[in-house]
Tab-separated table of C-alpha atoms in Angstrom:
chain	number	residue	atom	x	y	z
Y	595	MET	CA	0.000	0.000	0.000
Y	596	LYS	CA	1.409	3.370	-1.047
Y	597	GLU	CA	2.156	5.732	1.821
Y	598	TYR	CA	0.421	9.107	2.013
Y	599	SER	CA	1.520	11.589	4.655
Y	600	TYR	CA	0.369	15.041	5.673
Y	601	SER	CA	1.780	17.855	7.758
Y	602	GLU	CA	-1.411	19.828	8.346
Y	603	LYS	CA	-5.177	19.672	8.292
Y	604	LYS	CA	-7.351	22.253	6.581
Y	605	ASP	CA	-10.973	22.584	5.586
Y	606	THR	CA	-11.828	22.222	1.924
Y	607	ARG	CA	-13.883	25.439	2.020
Y	608	SER	CA	-10.630	27.305	2.686
Y	609	GLY	CA	-9.241	25.709	-0.463
Y	610	PHE	CA	-12.138	27.278	-2.322
Y	611	GLY	CA	-11.368	30.659	-0.773
Y	612	ALA	CA	-7.706	30.398	-1.765
Y	613	GLY	CA	-8.609	29.412	-5.318
Y	614	LEU	CA	-11.104	32.253	-5.639
Y	615	LEU	CA	-8.472	34.724	-4.403
Y	616	GLU	CA	-6.028	33.536	-7.067
Y	617	LEU	CA	-8.685	33.828	-9.750
Y	618	GLY	CA	-9.342	37.383	-8.612
Y	619	ARG	CA	-5.722	38.171	-9.394
Y	620	THR	CA	-5.518	36.348	-12.719
Y	621	ASN	CA	-8.950	36.423	-14.370
Y	622	PRO	CA	-10.708	39.805	-14.559
Y	623	ASN	CA	-13.981	38.205	-15.644
Y	624	VAL	CA	-14.417	36.250	-12.414
Y	625	VAL	CA	-17.024	37.741	-10.083
Y	626	ALA	CA	-18.357	36.403	-6.797
Y	627	LEU	CA	-21.837	36.379	-5.290
Y	628	CYS	CA	-22.783	35.308	-1.770
Y	629	ALA	CA	-25.987	34.746	0.169
Y	630	ASP	CA	-24.927	36.319	3.477
Y	631	LEU	CA	-22.273	33.677	4.306
Y	632	VAL	CA	-19.013	35.358	3.345
Y	633	GLY	CA	-17.129	34.089	6.391
Y	634	SER	CA	-18.337	30.517	6.047
Y	635	LEU	CA	-17.449	30.453	2.344
Y	636	LYS	CA	-13.997	32.024	2.953
Y	637	MET	CA	-14.617	34.757	0.377
Y	638	GLY	CA	-13.201	37.586	2.487
Y	639	ASP	CA	-9.782	37.826	0.848
Y	640	PHE	CA	-11.287	37.964	-2.641
Y	641	ILE	CA	-13.622	40.744	-1.510
Y	642	LYS	CA	-10.788	42.804	0.025
Y	643	GLU	CA	-8.850	42.795	-3.232
Y	644	ASN	CA	-11.854	42.997	-5.589
Y	645	PRO	CA	-14.716	44.838	-3.882
Y	646	GLU	CA	-16.160	45.957	-7.220
Y	647	ARG	CA	-16.413	42.325	-8.362
Y	648	PHE	CA	-18.392	41.070	-5.367
Y	649	PHE	CA	-22.167	41.091	-4.912
Y	650	GLN	CA	-23.714	40.490	-1.495
Y	651	ILE	CA	-27.183	39.204	-2.341
Y	652	GLY	CA	-28.343	38.477	1.193
Y	653	ILE	CA	-30.592	35.610	2.184
Y	654	ALA	CA	-32.112	35.438	-1.287
Y	655	GLU	CA	-30.514	32.413	-2.889
Y	656	ALA	CA	-32.990	32.091	-5.750
Y	657	ASN	CA	-32.327	35.690	-6.706
Y	658	MET	CA	-28.588	34.985	-6.538
Y	659	MET	CA	-28.884	32.236	-9.160
Y	660	GLY	CA	-30.883	34.493	-11.462
Y	661	ILE	CA	-28.377	37.322	-11.130
Y	662	ALA	CA	-25.498	34.908	-11.761
Y	663	ALA	CA	-27.169	33.645	-14.925
Y	664	GLY	CA	-27.616	37.217	-16.130
Y	665	LEU	CA	-23.995	38.133	-15.461
Y	666	THR	CA	-22.811	35.421	-17.855
Y	667	ILE	CA	-24.554	37.209	-20.738
Y	668	GLY	CA	-22.080	40.055	-20.313
Y	669	GLY	CA	-19.120	37.693	-20.351
Y	670	LYS	CA	-18.604	37.433	-16.605
Y	671	ILE	CA	-17.809	34.152	-14.838
Y	672	PRO	CA	-19.919	34.183	-11.659
Y	673	PHE	CA	-19.032	32.044	-8.638
Y	674	THR	CA	-21.990	31.751	-6.264
Y	675	GLY	CA	-21.399	30.840	-2.625
Y	676	THR	CA	-23.639	29.450	0.089
Y	677	PHE	CA	-24.223	26.188	1.970
Y	678	ALA	CA	-24.773	23.098	-0.172
Y	679	ASN	CA	-28.347	22.758	1.088
Y	680	PHE	CA	-29.197	26.277	-0.035
Y	681	SER	CA	-27.129	25.959	-3.237
Y	682	THR	CA	-29.287	23.084	-4.480
Y	683	GLY	CA	-32.503	22.200	-2.675
Y	684	ARG	CA	-33.630	25.768	-2.075
Y	685	VAL	CA	-32.928	26.942	-5.624
Y	686	TYR	CA	-33.325	23.861	-7.802
Y	687	ASP	CA	-35.943	25.443	-10.041
Y	688	GLN	CA	-33.799	28.528	-10.693
Y	689	ILE	CA	-30.755	26.382	-11.482
Y	690	ARG	CA	-32.740	24.167	-13.820
Y	691	GLN	CA	-34.548	26.928	-15.687
Y	692	SER	CA	-32.032	29.788	-15.712
Y	693	ILE	CA	-28.659	28.018	-15.664
Y	694	ALA	CA	-28.674	24.366	-16.739
Y	695	TYR	CA	-31.302	24.591	-19.493
Y	696	SER	CA	-29.353	27.208	-21.423
Y	697	GLY	CA	-25.901	26.042	-20.320
Y	698	LYS	CA	-25.011	29.292	-18.561
Y	699	ASN	CA	-21.401	29.607	-17.400
Y	700	VAL	CA	-22.228	29.748	-13.673
Y	701	LYS	CA	-20.053	28.092	-11.017
Y	702	ILE	CA	-22.263	26.966	-8.122
Y	703	CYS	CA	-19.894	26.644	-5.166
Y	704	ALA	CA	-21.372	24.806	-2.212
Y	705	SER	CA	-19.883	24.518	1.261
Y	706	HIS	CA	-20.911	22.612	4.399
Y	707	ALA	CA	-22.044	19.550	2.455
Y	708	GLY	CA	-22.826	16.183	4.014
Y	709	LEU	CA	-22.885	14.869	7.566
Y	710	THR	CA	-19.641	16.584	8.528
Y	711	LEU	CA	-21.539	19.853	8.844
Y	712	GLY	CA	-22.090	18.316	12.278
Y	713	GLU	CA	-24.035	20.071	14.971
Y	714	ASP	CA	-26.224	22.113	12.597
Y	715	GLY	CA	-28.263	18.953	12.096
Y	716	ALA	CA	-30.409	17.291	9.471
Y	717	THR	CA	-32.001	20.418	8.017
Y	718	HIS	CA	-28.586	21.639	6.844
Y	719	GLN	CA	-26.778	18.320	6.194
Y	720	ILE	CA	-27.861	17.795	2.621
Y	721	LEU	CA	-27.129	14.260	1.430
Y	722	GLU	CA	-29.011	14.423	-1.869
Y	723	ASP	CA	-27.205	17.256	-3.651
Y	724	ILE	CA	-24.899	15.195	-5.868
Y	725	GLY	CA	-27.868	13.245	-7.206
Y	726	MET	CA	-29.924	16.376	-7.757
Y	727	MET	CA	-27.185	18.161	-9.631
Y	728	LYS	CA	-25.872	15.293	-11.728
Y	729	MET	CA	-29.374	14.678	-13.103
Y	730	LEU	CA	-29.431	18.148	-14.673
Y	731	PRO	CA	-28.360	18.126	-18.320
Y	732	HIS	CA	-25.247	20.249	-19.020
Y	733	MET	CA	-24.201	20.235	-15.323
Y	734	THR	CA	-20.688	19.172	-14.304
Y	735	VAL	CA	-20.387	17.865	-10.709
Y	736	ILE	CA	-17.103	18.026	-8.787
Y	737	ASN	CA	-16.365	16.876	-5.214
Y	738	PRO	CA	-12.651	17.326	-4.346
Y	739	CYS	CA	-10.933	15.530	-1.488
Y	740	ASP	CA	-8.735	18.046	0.368
Y	741	TYR	CA	-7.645	21.697	0.576
Y	742	ASN	CA	-5.134	21.532	-2.269
Y	743	GLN	CA	-7.441	19.721	-4.639
Y	744	THR	CA	-10.319	22.091	-3.860
Y	745	LYS	CA	-8.107	25.087	-4.601
Y	746	ALA	CA	-6.978	23.510	-7.874
Y	747	ALA	CA	-10.550	22.621	-8.836
Y	748	THR	CA	-11.771	26.157	-8.123
Y	749	ILE	CA	-9.133	27.563	-10.443
Y	750	ALA	CA	-9.768	24.951	-13.127
Y	751	ILE	CA	-13.520	25.462	-13.413
Y	752	ALA	CA	-13.045	29.121	-14.345
Y	753	ASP	CA	-11.551	27.947	-17.652
Y	754	TYR	CA	-14.346	25.445	-18.266
Y	755	GLU	CA	-17.277	26.734	-20.297
Y	756	GLY	CA	-20.588	25.677	-18.790
Y	757	PRO	CA	-22.376	25.254	-15.452
Y	758	VAL	CA	-20.473	23.528	-12.652
Y	759	TYR	CA	-21.476	22.337	-9.197
Y	760	LEU	CA	-18.443	22.403	-6.878
Y	761	ARG	CA	-19.040	20.677	-3.525
Y	762	PHE	CA	-16.811	21.076	-0.449
Y	763	GLY	CA	-17.021	20.961	3.326
Y	764	ARG	CA	-16.560	22.442	6.754
Y	765	PRO	CA	-14.258	20.135	8.821
Y	766	VAL	CA	-10.477	20.209	8.829
Y	767	ILE	CA	-9.064	17.087	7.178
Y	768	PRO	CA	-5.570	15.945	6.129
Y	769	VAL	CA	-3.979	17.803	3.223
Y	770	PHE	CA	-2.323	15.001	1.277
Y	771	THR	CA	-2.513	15.887	-2.422
Y	772	PRO	CA	0.194	18.013	-4.105
Y	773	ALA	CA	-0.031	21.786	-3.834
Y	774	ASP	CA	1.087	22.134	-7.466
Y	775	GLN	CA	-1.314	19.576	-8.937
Y	776	LYS	CA	-3.045	20.077	-12.266
Y	777	PHE	CA	-6.756	19.486	-11.856
Y	778	GLU	CA	-8.333	17.751	-14.853
Y	779	ILE	CA	-12.126	17.779	-14.940
Y	780	GLY	CA	-13.419	14.266	-15.577
Y	781	LYS	CA	-10.077	12.543	-14.941
Y	782	ALA	CA	-9.890	10.179	-11.965
Y	783	VAL	CA	-6.714	9.995	-9.867
Y	784	MET	CA	-5.095	6.641	-9.131
Y	785	LEU	CA	-3.943	6.618	-5.505
Y	786	ASN	CA	-2.924	2.985	-5.103
Y	787	GLU	CA	-2.818	0.161	-7.604
Y	788	GLY	CA	-4.240	-3.144	-6.411
Y	789	THR	CA	-5.579	-6.468	-7.583
Y	790	ASP	CA	-8.254	-7.687	-5.138
Y	791	VAL	CA	-10.854	-4.909	-4.915
Y	792	SER	CA	-11.486	-1.500	-6.483
Y	793	ILE	CA	-12.372	1.278	-4.041
Y	794	PHE	CA	-13.777	4.399	-5.704
Y	795	ALA	CA	-14.024	7.285	-3.250
Y	796	THR	CA	-14.953	10.948	-3.446
Y	797	GLY	CA	-14.650	14.001	-1.197
Y	798	HIS	CA	-13.940	13.430	2.489
Y	799	LEU	CA	-14.137	9.661	1.994
Y	800	VAL	CA	-10.940	9.604	-0.102
Y	801	TRP	CA	-8.730	9.895	2.980
Y	802	LYS	CA	-10.866	7.273	4.717
Y	803	ALA	CA	-10.287	4.984	1.722
Y	804	ILE	CA	-6.533	5.438	2.058
Y	805	LEU	CA	-6.717	4.490	5.737
Y	806	ALA	CA	-8.845	1.491	4.802
Y	807	GLY	CA	-6.263	0.463	2.234
Y	808	HIS	CA	-3.615	0.190	4.932
Y	809	ILE	CA	-5.883	-1.949	7.113
Y	810	LEU	CA	-6.688	-4.196	4.174
Y	811	ALA	CA	-3.004	-4.514	3.286
Y	812	GLU	CA	-2.305	-5.774	6.798
Y	813	LYS	CA	-4.941	-8.441	6.147
Y	814	GLY	CA	-3.246	-9.436	2.908
Y	815	ILE	CA	-5.808	-7.722	0.662
Y	816	SER	CA	-4.579	-5.582	-2.228
Y	817	ALA	CA	-6.922	-2.604	-2.730
Y	818	GLU	CA	-6.927	-0.374	-5.767
Y	819	ILE	CA	-7.934	3.097	-4.566
Y	820	ILE	CA	-9.113	5.745	-7.003
Y	821	ASN	CA	-10.140	9.320	-6.237
Y	822	ILE	CA	-13.254	10.187	-8.254
Y	823	HIS	CA	-13.257	13.953	-7.802
Y	824	THR	CA	-15.481	14.498	-10.853
Y	825	ILE	CA	-18.725	12.589	-10.509
Y	826	LYS	CA	-20.129	13.972	-13.763
Y	827	PRO	CA	-18.671	13.398	-16.267
Y	828	LEU	CA	-17.525	10.124	-14.733
Y	829	ASP	CA	-14.137	8.788	-15.829
Y	830	GLU	CA	-15.647	5.615	-17.260
Y	831	ALA	CA	-12.372	4.387	-18.741
Y	832	ALA	CA	-10.640	4.505	-15.343
Y	833	VAL	CA	-13.484	2.633	-13.644
Y	834	LEU	CA	-13.676	-0.080	-16.282
Y	835	ALA	CA	-9.899	-0.542	-16.408
Y	836	SER	CA	-9.779	-1.003	-12.641
Y	837	VAL	CA	-12.640	-3.482	-12.358
Y	838	ALA	CA	-11.222	-5.502	-15.243
Y	839	LYS	CA	-8.400	-6.372	-12.829
Y	840	THR	CA	-10.189	-6.673	-9.496
Y	841	LYS	CA	-13.654	-7.972	-10.483
Y	842	CYS	CA	-15.363	-6.298	-7.515
Y	843	VAL	CA	-16.159	-2.765	-6.377
Y	844	VAL	CA	-16.675	-0.579	-3.300
Y	845	SER	CA	-17.906	3.008	-3.655
Y	846	ALA	CA	-17.421	5.461	-0.773
Y	847	GLU	CA	-19.099	8.842	-0.421
Y	848	GLU	CA	-20.578	11.254	2.126
Y	849	HIS	CA	-23.947	11.164	0.401
Y	850	ASN	CA	-27.106	9.108	0.112
Y	851	ARG	CA	-26.491	5.752	-1.578
Y	852	LEU	CA	-29.390	6.707	-3.864
Y	853	GLY	CA	-28.239	9.004	-6.628
Y	854	GLY	CA	-24.597	9.515	-5.731
Y	855	LEU	CA	-21.247	8.290	-6.997
Y	856	GLY	CA	-22.104	4.656	-6.297
Y	857	ASP	CA	-25.189	4.812	-8.484
Y	858	SER	CA	-23.186	6.299	-11.356
Y	859	ILE	CA	-20.652	3.487	-11.107
Y	860	ALA	CA	-23.375	0.843	-10.817
Y	861	GLN	CA	-25.080	2.130	-13.961
Y	862	LEU	CA	-21.774	1.967	-15.819
Y	863	LEU	CA	-21.137	-1.602	-14.668
Y	864	VAL	CA	-24.633	-2.777	-15.583
Y	865	ARG	CA	-24.151	-1.486	-19.115
Y	866	ASN	CA	-20.698	-3.017	-19.515
Y	867	THR	CA	-19.620	-5.664	-17.021
Y	868	PRO	CA	-21.916	-6.466	-14.055
Y	869	LEU	CA	-19.828	-7.247	-10.967
Y	870	PRO	CA	-20.312	-7.525	-7.176
Y	871	MET	CA	-20.511	-4.074	-5.606
Y	872	GLU	CA	-20.936	-2.613	-2.122
Y	873	TYR	CA	-21.873	0.948	-1.160
Y	874	VAL	CA	-20.377	2.967	1.695
Y	875	ALA	CA	-22.882	5.820	1.938
Y	876	THR	CA	-25.825	6.926	4.023
Y	877	ASP	CA	-28.718	4.501	3.707
Y	878	ASP	CA	-31.612	6.639	2.428
Y	879	THR	CA	-31.817	8.680	5.604
Y	880	PHE	CA	-31.556	12.188	6.967
Y	881	GLY	CA	-28.748	13.065	9.380
Y	882	GLU	CA	-28.912	14.504	12.882
Y	883	SER	CA	-26.988	16.771	15.206
Y	884	GLY	CA	-23.601	15.582	16.489
Y	885	THR	CA	-19.888	16.000	15.972
Y	886	PRO	CA	-18.587	15.047	12.531
Y	887	ASP	CA	-16.736	12.030	13.922
Y	888	GLN	CA	-19.793	10.820	15.825
Y	889	LEU	CA	-21.972	11.103	12.744
Y	890	MET	CA	-19.503	9.434	10.397
Y	891	GLU	CA	-19.310	6.538	12.839
Y	892	LYS	CA	-23.062	6.225	13.347
Y	893	TYR	CA	-23.917	6.386	9.648
Y	894	GLY	CA	-21.201	3.977	8.549
Y	895	LEU	CA	-18.754	6.289	6.766
Y	896	THR	CA	-15.431	5.371	8.415
Y	897	GLU	CA	-12.360	3.524	7.215
Y	898	ASN	CA	-13.563	0.460	9.109
Y	899	ASP	CA	-16.825	0.528	7.176
Y	900	ILE	CA	-14.868	0.623	3.927
Y	901	VAL	CA	-12.801	-2.344	5.098
Y	902	ALA	CA	-15.932	-4.311	5.968
Y	903	ALA	CA	-17.490	-3.484	2.592
Y	904	ALA	CA	-14.321	-4.623	0.806
Y	905	GLU	CA	-14.323	-7.913	2.689
Y	906	ARG	CA	-17.993	-8.486	1.875
Y	907	VAL	CA	-17.596	-7.799	-1.800
Y	908	ILE	CA	-14.503	-10.006	-2.091
Y	909	ALA	CA	-16.441	-12.836	-0.437
Y	910	ARG	CA	-19.257	-12.366	-2.957
Y	911	LYS	CA	-16.765	-12.442	-5.812
Y	912	GLN	CA	-15.383	-15.732	-4.582
Y	913	GLN	CA	-18.751	-17.444	-4.269
């Protein structure tokens, strides 16, 4: 199992803030909009340097999406910022009608996604957003795994023409990907080559998959671990190449098992090469209030859950 080390922990939302700041210095067409959550979205540094390119919309998220769509007509590249729940569920109609339908060049940047929002509870812990957004035609869906990758993704989507949903989170997690990485939309990242089971992970679950890989290695199980940072478009070639070797699959995500990364992989396998598969995801449920660690444990999103899923799927393969 390949070793991954880290010297610090940072929240992925700060990676977004750092990427937005860099874009403010390099791309004059980038503008930012926020729904009264500047501090939570880490947009402060961008605003200090570019006050004329920032629009505080207030608690009016639907209006924010409409304004963002309009700004693209004048050649601007709007980055909207609010919590993932408000970036999707509250404004789905506006995104569908004003942004996705006409392919507007809006970057919908969503923080505080998933269970790791923690104590704010079920009303804010959206676990359906990936499914909602990937079902929209023209929409690209990205869920990076750490600070560095979130920064790189933020910068990369400014050069991509079309609507993008960029999902990131609140908790501090290990920073283990390179600071100078090139982020390629739709291109999975191989983290560890293996032969016994393919583990496809996204977002906060990528680090958990790495930890699971070490546990599995101690048990004599060779896990192939792949970071699927872009859920739509899915890197189908990478998935199919991996499962051709391992013949079984585990997907891992901080999202409902219905509609997320696992479902995208399952659909691909059904069309090409049906194989045993296990999901590590929330089981069609809402969350609740608690610390991130408590919630990840209760809802089965830890490295030990990934290990157990890998062992189950290998046993199915061998039957």
